[in-house]
């Protein structure tokens, strides 16, 4: 894509190709390139090959899973019902996708509109994370075609998973609605965007409720297994708070991480507002993440004290626990503190990646490593890893596909107010009198 | 299904979607003190009587129409089998009950322990199931409805006895496989389960759970040297329909003695208790925040784009 | 099928026990086969066992003597009308009717009386184990074809025609 831009091609960032000539849908999808140009840039991009390879390698094993059953591709067993698909796919993807409700709250509820340039990225990150958590879930469920059952056929309202199911489904809808604002803008369906704007506060508040509950509920799922999870990773009183609290830095750091990656790899797609505000926003996000991390650390220690588990720290499990706490929580906290104090954005970005590592480690430890600590340790089947990577590649590819097109990192330039009469036939539908309030979403651009 | 489960009663008594969302908390408050149906049946397993003949395994296999095993039920070499990390045999999709041999310290002869679903008074599998596939029947059995099971396997995570197994090999109709107390074929017709019927030693005593407790105590009292003074399952995780007597300390013959007396669901209550609070408080709280923030904003900036809200 | 076997077994027990009870003198050989299903009946050499142990070792207290202090309080020195196992030990100890009956009879002392099958096995097996007698299933009773199938369901399905061996 960089080569294309060097050749003077400008990717679609407005409704009009030329005055009076609007981009067709196909042109928008192809970023304003000709099919030949599009293909050649896609082939040149090494990332496409890496993602493609991961998906091509994984696909046969996914088919194998659906033809021969879970037993063929996983080490899921009667002792270890849950493997990597849930351990990583569900328990890691969901906290790393808490960004949607975090930034939604910041902007819509607390009125911090200075976070707006990154709000849409955070919302998209939330939506895709949840969507792919569900994809992982579908691969793992014994009978995935029955996924709607808890909502339609049989109800088990006393179960934490019932709550998770309902909330993730509802929250997915909320997030689709939130992200659809970008889609409507891309399609130039301004009525839709206005509608979303109108219900934004409602959506955001329901997002907070649903997120608080199901982020916590994922932790509470493990309180069904008090004897099976090592006491250091288990706390009947605090498990849900641990999961909820750690999802805050998890989501925020994911936004820092993704924004870092996109600002490096698809700088052409980021508009000036995004680029110019990114460092400032990264520091702000880091402040939020630090608050989350320190709360998380405190409650982690309180949990150890509450159940008087100090003696376990002297064991091998204790060392692994301390490793997780040190590298996953304390180290990023120190780095964040330094980065914020001296305004070293690079250090903050590094710390964000470390935090993500810490969250992932915590979830894998809880779901797999410290699970059945009295029995034996299970190592996931290599095909489980291949499938997980393939789905992750699909996640990255989808993420990128959307970022390339929808006005997430840039603002879609709206149609000019006055439509030339000559172009009226091509722009038949454009009779919206006043796109201004919504188009002013990124006020900086209108200047 | 003759017994209307307490859960089902609860569910039916709740109406509407709001109630559905709030229900976890309601359930949590109702649970924890349930001691089983008054006429719930149970089985008292006396390990001092078991001779490891595996007839119960054979009877179970036949009664439940399970796949034939690789080895004959007369083959005693299975007692020497170990799996992953020295694990002994466990229940799986083709064996709803297994007998294992233990050699506790100081014992002159081996102790055999039968394991199967213990049919808890407050089953963790039941409370963890989001499609309510499990039912605790009036007769005491914990049964499972494969027609609604989605296959999340949360019940396997939740079961403190590691009982439910999953038919991982099936791609199109995998389901949970576990002992159902021979509910459909025997228990609901007033018959004891197949394993009890076959046991030559009456190591398995079938009866009303409360009667079995009396019998168990009487055995311990009559032979204090023969038994550990504890009926396993009387109060473990809220009590189970299947209970055990042993000559050896329970932890030496394959029992987890650390699980406590509380039903598993009690561990989840801390979380479930927050659900109604979050549902009730968050909307007002955050809408309030929003209004506060907005007012301030109007005061200072006043021209923000989202002024079309509200 | 099960019902048939069980009832046949019941009839056999009744006969065996009747034989025992009516004889004033101890019998020589007794065939115990009322419960046979997977195993054939037992040809029990009463004479042989009589030489090895005292009566109360098997007959608890019914012959008028008992070494068990728990039993002695009530049963010492009191003979009963029958010494047959089946007259006290039920062939259906877990039938709904029997369990209900026990439940109704609140004052019952013997709440934990084993059924007939367990009474036989525990009496014989435990003593054999202590005194070094044979303890294998087929040391006392031969397996029936039904028993072979029962304990080897795999071989049954592999060779459907071999059910008669």
Coordinates of C-alpha atoms in Angstrom, one line a residue, chain A residues 32-405:
Chain A
X32 CA -10.2 3.4 -4.7
X33 CA -7.7 1.2 -6.5
X34 CA -8.3 -0.7 -9.7
X35 CA -8.7 -4.4 -9.1
X36 CA -5.3 -5.0 -10.6
X37 CA -3.7 -2.4 -8.4
X38 CA -5.4 -3.8 -5.4
X39 CA -4.3 -7.3 -6.1
X40 CA -0.7 -6.3 -6.7
X41 CA -0.5 -4.4 -3.4
X42 CA -2.1 -7.3 -1.6
X43 CA 0.4 -9.8 -3.1
X44 CA 3.3 -7.5 -2.2
X45 CA 2.3 -7.2 1.5
X46 CA 4.2 -9.9 3.4
X47 CA 1.6 -9.8 6.2
X48 CA -1.0 -11.1 3.8
X49 CA 1.2 -14.1 3.2
X50 CA 1.8 -14.8 6.9
X51 CA -1.9 -14.5 7.7
X52 CA -2.9 -16.5 4.7
X53 CA -0.4 -19.2 5.6
X54 CA -1.7 -19.5 9.1
X55 CA -5.3 -19.8 7.9
X56 CA -4.4 -22.3 5.1
X57 CA -2.5 -24.5 7.6
X58 CA -5.3 -24.2 10.2
X59 CA -8.3 -24.8 7.9
X60 CA -7.8 -28.6 7.4
X61 CA -7.6 -29.0 11.2
X62 CA -10.7 -27.0 11.8
X63 CA -12.4 -29.2 9.3
X64 CA -11.0 -32.3 11.1
X65 CA -12.5 -31.0 14.3
X66 CA -15.9 -30.7 12.8
X67 CA -15.8 -34.0 11.0
X68 CA -14.1 -36.2 13.6
X69 CA -14.9 -34.4 16.8
X70 CA -13.0 -32.4 19.4
X71 CA -11.1 -35.6 20.5
X72 CA -9.3 -35.6 17.1
X73 CA -7.6 -32.2 17.5
X74 CA -7.5 -31.3 21.2
X75 CA -6.2 -32.7 24.4
X76 CA -9.5 -31.8 26.0
X77 CA -10.3 -34.7 28.3
X78 CA -12.6 -35.7 31.1
X79 CA -10.2 -34.1 33.5
X80 CA -9.4 -31.1 31.4
X81 CA -12.7 -30.2 29.7
X82 CA -11.4 -26.8 28.6
X83 CA -8.3 -26.3 26.5
X84 CA -6.7 -23.5 24.6
X85 CA -9.8 -22.5 22.6
X86 CA -11.4 -21.3 25.8
X87 CA -8.3 -20.8 27.8
X88 CA -6.9 -18.4 25.2
X89 CA -9.8 -17.7 22.9
X90 CA -12.4 -16.8 25.4
X91 CA -10.6 -16.0 28.7
X92 CA -7.9 -13.9 27.0
X93 CA -9.8 -12.3 24.1
X94 CA -12.6 -10.9 26.3
X95 CA -10.5 -9.0 28.8
X96 CA -8.4 -7.6 26.0
X97 CA -11.5 -6.4 24.4
X98 CA -12.7 -4.4 27.4
X99 CA -11.5 -1.3 25.5
X100 CA -14.9 -0.7 24.0
X101 CA -16.7 -0.1 27.2
X102 CA -13.7 1.7 28.8
X103 CA -13.4 4.3 26.0
X104 CA -17.1 4.5 25.5
X105 CA -17.5 5.4 29.2
X106 CA -14.7 7.9 29.0
X107 CA -16.0 9.7 26.0
X108 CA -19.8 9.4 26.3
X109 CA -20.3 9.3 30.0
X110 CA -17.5 11.3 31.5
X111 CA -17.5 13.6 28.5
X112 CA -13.8 13.4 27.8
X113 CA -14.2 14.2 24.2
X114 CA -10.4 14.6 23.8
X115 CA -10.4 10.8 23.6
X116 CA -12.5 10.8 20.6
X117 CA -9.8 10.2 18.0
X118 CA -9.2 6.8 19.5
X119 CA -12.7 5.9 20.6
X120 CA -13.6 4.2 17.4
X121 CA -10.5 2.1 17.5
X122 CA -11.3 1.0 21.0
X123 CA -14.9 0.2 20.0
X124 CA -13.8 -1.8 17.0
X125 CA -11.2 -3.6 19.2
X126 CA -13.9 -4.5 21.6
X127 CA -16.3 -5.7 18.9
X128 CA -13.8 -7.9 17.1
X129 CA -12.3 -9.3 20.3
X130 CA -15.8 -10.5 21.4
X131 CA -16.7 -11.7 18.0
X132 CA -13.7 -13.8 17.8
X133 CA -14.1 -15.0 21.4
X134 CA -17.4 -16.4 20.1
X135 CA -15.7 -17.9 17.1
X136 CA -13.3 -19.7 19.4
X137 CA -16.2 -20.7 21.5
X138 CA -18.0 -22.1 18.5
X139 CA -15.0 -24.3 17.7
X140 CA -14.9 -25.5 21.2
X141 CA -18.5 -26.2 21.9
X142 CA -19.6 -29.8 21.5
X143 CA -22.7 -28.8 19.6
X144 CA -22.1 -25.3 18.4
X145 CA -25.3 -25.2 16.4
X146 CA -27.0 -25.1 19.8
X147 CA -25.4 -21.9 20.9
X148 CA -28.7 -20.0 20.9
X149 CA -30.3 -22.7 23.2
X150 CA -29.7 -20.8 26.5
X151 CA -31.7 -17.9 24.9
X152 CA -34.4 -19.9 23.2
X153 CA -34.8 -23.5 24.2
X154 CA -33.7 -24.1 27.8
X155 CA -32.9 -21.7 30.5
X156 CA -30.4 -22.3 33.4
X157 CA -30.6 -18.9 35.0
X158 CA -28.7 -19.9 38.1
X159 CA -25.6 -20.6 36.1
X160 CA -22.8 -18.0 35.7
X161 CA -22.4 -19.1 32.2
X162 CA -26.0 -18.3 31.5
X163 CA -25.2 -14.7 32.5
X164 CA -22.0 -14.8 30.4
X165 CA -24.0 -16.1 27.4
X166 CA -26.7 -13.6 27.6
X167 CA -24.4 -10.7 28.3
X168 CA -21.9 -11.5 25.6
X169 CA -24.7 -11.8 23.1
X170 CA -26.3 -8.6 24.2
X171 CA -23.0 -6.8 24.4
X172 CA -22.1 -7.9 20.9
X173 CA -25.3 -6.3 19.7
X174 CA -24.5 -3.2 21.6
X175 CA -21.0 -3.1 20.1
X176 CA -22.2 -3.7 16.6
X177 CA -24.5 -0.8 17.1
X178 CA -21.7 1.4 18.4
X179 CA -19.3 0.4 15.6
X180 CA -22.0 0.7 13.0
X181 CA -21.7 4.5 13.3
X182 CA -18.5 4.1 11.3
X183 CA -20.1 1.8 8.8
X184 CA -23.0 4.2 8.3
X185 CA -20.6 7.0 7.8
X186 CA -18.7 4.9 5.3
X187 CA -21.9 4.1 3.4
X188 CA -23.0 7.7 3.8
X189 CA -26.2 6.5 5.5
X190 CA -26.4 9.5 7.7
X191 CA -29.8 8.6 9.2
X192 CA -28.3 5.5 10.7
X193 CA -25.4 7.4 12.2
X194 CA -27.7 10.0 13.6
X195 CA -29.8 7.3 15.2
X196 CA -26.8 5.7 16.8
X197 CA -25.6 9.1 18.1
X198 CA -29.0 9.5 19.7
X199 CA -28.9 6.3 21.6
X200 CA -25.2 6.5 22.3
X201 CA -25.5 7.1 26.0
X202 CA -28.0 4.3 26.4
X203 CA -25.7 1.9 24.5
X204 CA -22.7 3.0 26.6
X205 CA -24.4 2.6 29.9
X206 CA -25.7 -0.9 28.9
X207 CA -22.2 -1.6 27.8
X208 CA -20.8 -0.8 31.2
X209 CA -23.4 -2.9 33.0
X210 CA -22.9 -5.9 30.7
X211 CA -19.1 -5.6 30.8
X212 CA -18.9 -5.3 34.5
X213 CA -21.0 -8.4 34.9
X214 CA -19.6 -10.6 32.3
X215 CA -15.9 -9.7 32.7
X216 CA -16.5 -10.6 36.3
X217 CA -18.6 -13.6 35.4
X218 CA -15.7 -15.1 33.4
X219 CA -13.8 -15.1 36.7
X220 CA -16.7 -16.3 38.6
X221 CA -16.9 -19.3 36.3
X222 CA -13.8 -20.6 38.1
X223 CA -15.4 -20.3 41.5
X224 CA -17.3 -23.5 40.5
X225 CA -14.0 -25.3 40.8
X226 CA -12.7 -24.4 44.2
X227 CA -10.7 -27.6 44.8
X228 CA -9.3 -27.8 41.3
X229 CA -7.6 -24.4 40.8
X230 CA -4.5 -23.7 42.8
X231 CA -5.4 -21.5 45.8
X232 CA -3.1 -18.7 44.6
X233 CA -5.2 -18.3 41.4
X234 CA -8.5 -19.0 43.2
X235 CA -10.5 -16.8 45.4
X236 CA -14.2 -17.3 45.9
X237 CA -14.7 -13.8 47.1
X238 CA -12.4 -11.9 44.7
X239 CA -12.2 -14.0 41.6
X240 CA -14.7 -11.9 39.7
X241 CA -13.1 -8.7 40.9
X242 CA -9.7 -10.0 39.7
X243 CA -11.0 -10.7 36.3
X244 CA -13.0 -7.4 36.1
X245 CA -10.1 -5.3 37.4
X246 CA -7.5 -6.8 35.2
X247 CA -9.7 -6.4 32.1
X248 CA -9.4 -2.6 32.6
X249 CA -5.7 -2.4 31.9
X250 CA -6.1 -5.3 29.5
X251 CA -8.5 -3.4 27.3
X252 CA -6.6 -0.1 27.5
X253 CA -3.3 -1.6 26.8
X254 CA -4.7 -3.5 23.9
X255 CA -5.8 -0.1 22.4
X256 CA -2.3 1.2 23.0
X257 CA -0.8 -1.9 21.4
X258 CA -3.1 -1.8 18.4
X259 CA -2.7 1.9 17.9
X260 CA 1.1 1.4 18.0
X261 CA 0.9 -1.3 15.4
X262 CA -1.4 0.6 13.1
X263 CA 0.5 3.8 13.4
X264 CA 3.6 1.9 12.3
X265 CA 2.2 -0.4 9.7
X266 CA -0.7 1.6 8.2
X267 CA 0.3 5.1 8.7
X268 CA -1.2 5.9 5.4
X269 CA -4.6 5.1 6.8
X270 CA -4.3 7.3 9.9
X271 CA -5.3 10.9 9.5
X272 CA -3.5 13.8 11.0
X273 CA -5.9 14.1 14.0
X274 CA -5.2 10.5 14.9
X275 CA -1.4 10.8 14.4
X276 CA -1.1 14.1 16.2
X277 CA -3.1 13.1 19.2
X278 CA -1.8 9.5 19.6
X279 CA 1.1 10.2 21.9
X280 CA -1.0 12.4 24.2
X281 CA -3.7 9.8 24.2
X282 CA -1.3 6.9 24.8
X283 CA -0.1 8.7 27.9
X284 CA -3.6 9.2 29.1
X285 CA -4.6 5.6 28.4
X286 CA -1.5 4.5 30.3
X287 CA -2.6 6.5 33.3
X288 CA -5.9 4.7 33.2
X289 CA -4.2 1.4 32.8
X290 CA -1.9 2.1 35.7
X291 CA -4.8 2.8 38.0
X292 CA -6.4 -0.4 36.9
X293 CA -3.2 -2.4 37.4
X294 CA -2.5 -1.0 40.9
X295 CA -6.0 -1.8 41.9
X296 CA -5.6 -5.2 40.5
X297 CA -2.3 -5.8 42.3
X298 CA -3.8 -4.7 45.6
X299 CA -6.8 -7.0 45.3
X300 CA -4.6 -9.8 44.2
X301 CA -2.6 -9.4 47.4
X302 CA -5.7 -8.9 49.5
X303 CA -7.0 -12.2 48.1
X304 CA -3.8 -14.0 49.2
X305 CA -4.0 -12.4 52.6
X306 CA -7.8 -13.1 52.9
X307 CA -7.4 -16.8 52.4
X308 CA -4.1 -16.8 54.2
X309 CA -2.2 -18.4 51.3
X310 CA 1.3 -16.9 52.1
X311 CA 2.7 -20.4 52.7
X312 CA 2.0 -21.3 49.1
X313 CA 4.3 -18.5 47.9
X314 CA 7.3 -20.6 49.1
X315 CA 6.4 -23.5 46.8
X316 CA 7.1 -23.9 43.1
X317 CA 3.6 -22.7 42.4
X318 CA 4.3 -19.7 44.5
X319 CA 7.3 -18.8 42.3
X320 CA 5.3 -19.2 39.2
X321 CA 2.6 -16.9 40.8
X322 CA 5.3 -14.4 41.7
X323 CA 6.7 -14.5 38.2
X324 CA 3.2 -13.7 36.9
X325 CA 2.7 -10.9 39.3
X326 CA 6.1 -9.4 38.8
X327 CA 6.3 -9.6 35.0
X328 CA 2.6 -9.2 34.4
X329 CA 1.7 -6.5 36.9
X330 CA 4.6 -4.9 38.8
X331 CA 7.0 -4.5 35.9
X332 CA 4.5 -2.8 33.6
X333 CA 3.4 -0.6 36.5
X334 CA 7.0 0.6 37.0
X335 CA 7.5 1.1 33.3
X336 CA 4.2 3.0 33.1
X337 CA 5.2 5.2 36.1
X338 CA 8.5 6.0 34.5
X339 CA 7.0 6.5 31.0
X340 CA 4.3 8.8 32.3
X341 CA 6.7 10.7 34.6
X342 CA 9.2 11.4 31.8
X343 CA 6.7 11.4 29.0
X344 CA 8.5 8.5 27.3
X345 CA 5.8 7.2 25.0
X346 CA 8.0 4.4 23.6
X347 CA 8.4 3.0 27.1
X348 CA 4.7 3.2 27.7
X349 CA 4.0 1.3 24.5
X350 CA 6.4 -1.4 25.6
X351 CA 4.8 -1.5 29.0
X352 CA 1.4 -2.0 27.3
X353 CA 2.7 -5.1 25.5
X354 CA 4.1 -6.4 28.8
X355 CA 0.7 -5.8 30.4
X356 CA -1.1 -7.8 27.7
X357 CA 1.4 -10.6 28.2
X358 CA 0.6 -10.4 31.9
X359 CA -3.1 -10.7 31.4
X360 CA -2.8 -13.5 28.9
X361 CA -0.5 -15.3 31.3
X362 CA -2.9 -14.9 34.1
X363 CA -5.9 -16.2 32.2
X364 CA -3.9 -19.2 30.8
X365 CA -2.6 -19.9 34.3
X366 CA -6.1 -19.8 35.8
X367 CA -7.7 -21.9 33.1
X368 CA -5.0 -24.3 32.2
X369 CA -1.8 -24.3 34.3
X370 CA -3.1 -24.0 37.8
X371 CA -6.2 -26.0 36.9
X372 CA -6.2 -29.6 38.3
X373 CA -3.0 -28.7 40.1
X374 CA -3.5 -31.8 42.3
X375 CA -3.8 -34.1 39.3
X376 CA -1.4 -33.4 36.5
X377 CA -0.5 -30.8 33.9
X378 CA -2.0 -30.9 30.5
X379 CA -0.2 -29.6 27.4
X380 CA -2.5 -28.5 24.6
X381 CA -2.4 -30.6 21.4
X382 CA -0.3 -29.0 18.7
X383 CA -3.4 -29.0 16.5
X384 CA -5.1 -26.9 19.1
X385 CA -2.3 -24.4 18.8
X386 CA -2.5 -24.4 15.0
X387 CA -6.3 -23.9 15.0
X388 CA -6.0 -21.1 17.6
X389 CA -3.3 -19.4 15.5
X390 CA -5.5 -19.8 12.4
X391 CA -8.5 -18.1 14.1
X392 CA -6.2 -15.4 15.5
X393 CA -4.9 -14.8 11.9
X394 CA -8.5 -14.5 10.8
X395 CA -9.0 -12.0 13.6
X396 CA -6.1 -9.9 12.6
X397 CA -7.1 -10.1 8.9
X398 CA -10.6 -9.0 9.7
X399 CA -9.3 -6.2 12.0
X400 CA -7.1 -5.0 9.2
X401 CA -9.7 -5.3 6.5
X402 CA -12.0 -3.0 8.5
X403 CA -9.3 -0.6 9.5
X404 CA -8.4 -0.2 5.9
X405 CA -11.9 0.8 5.0

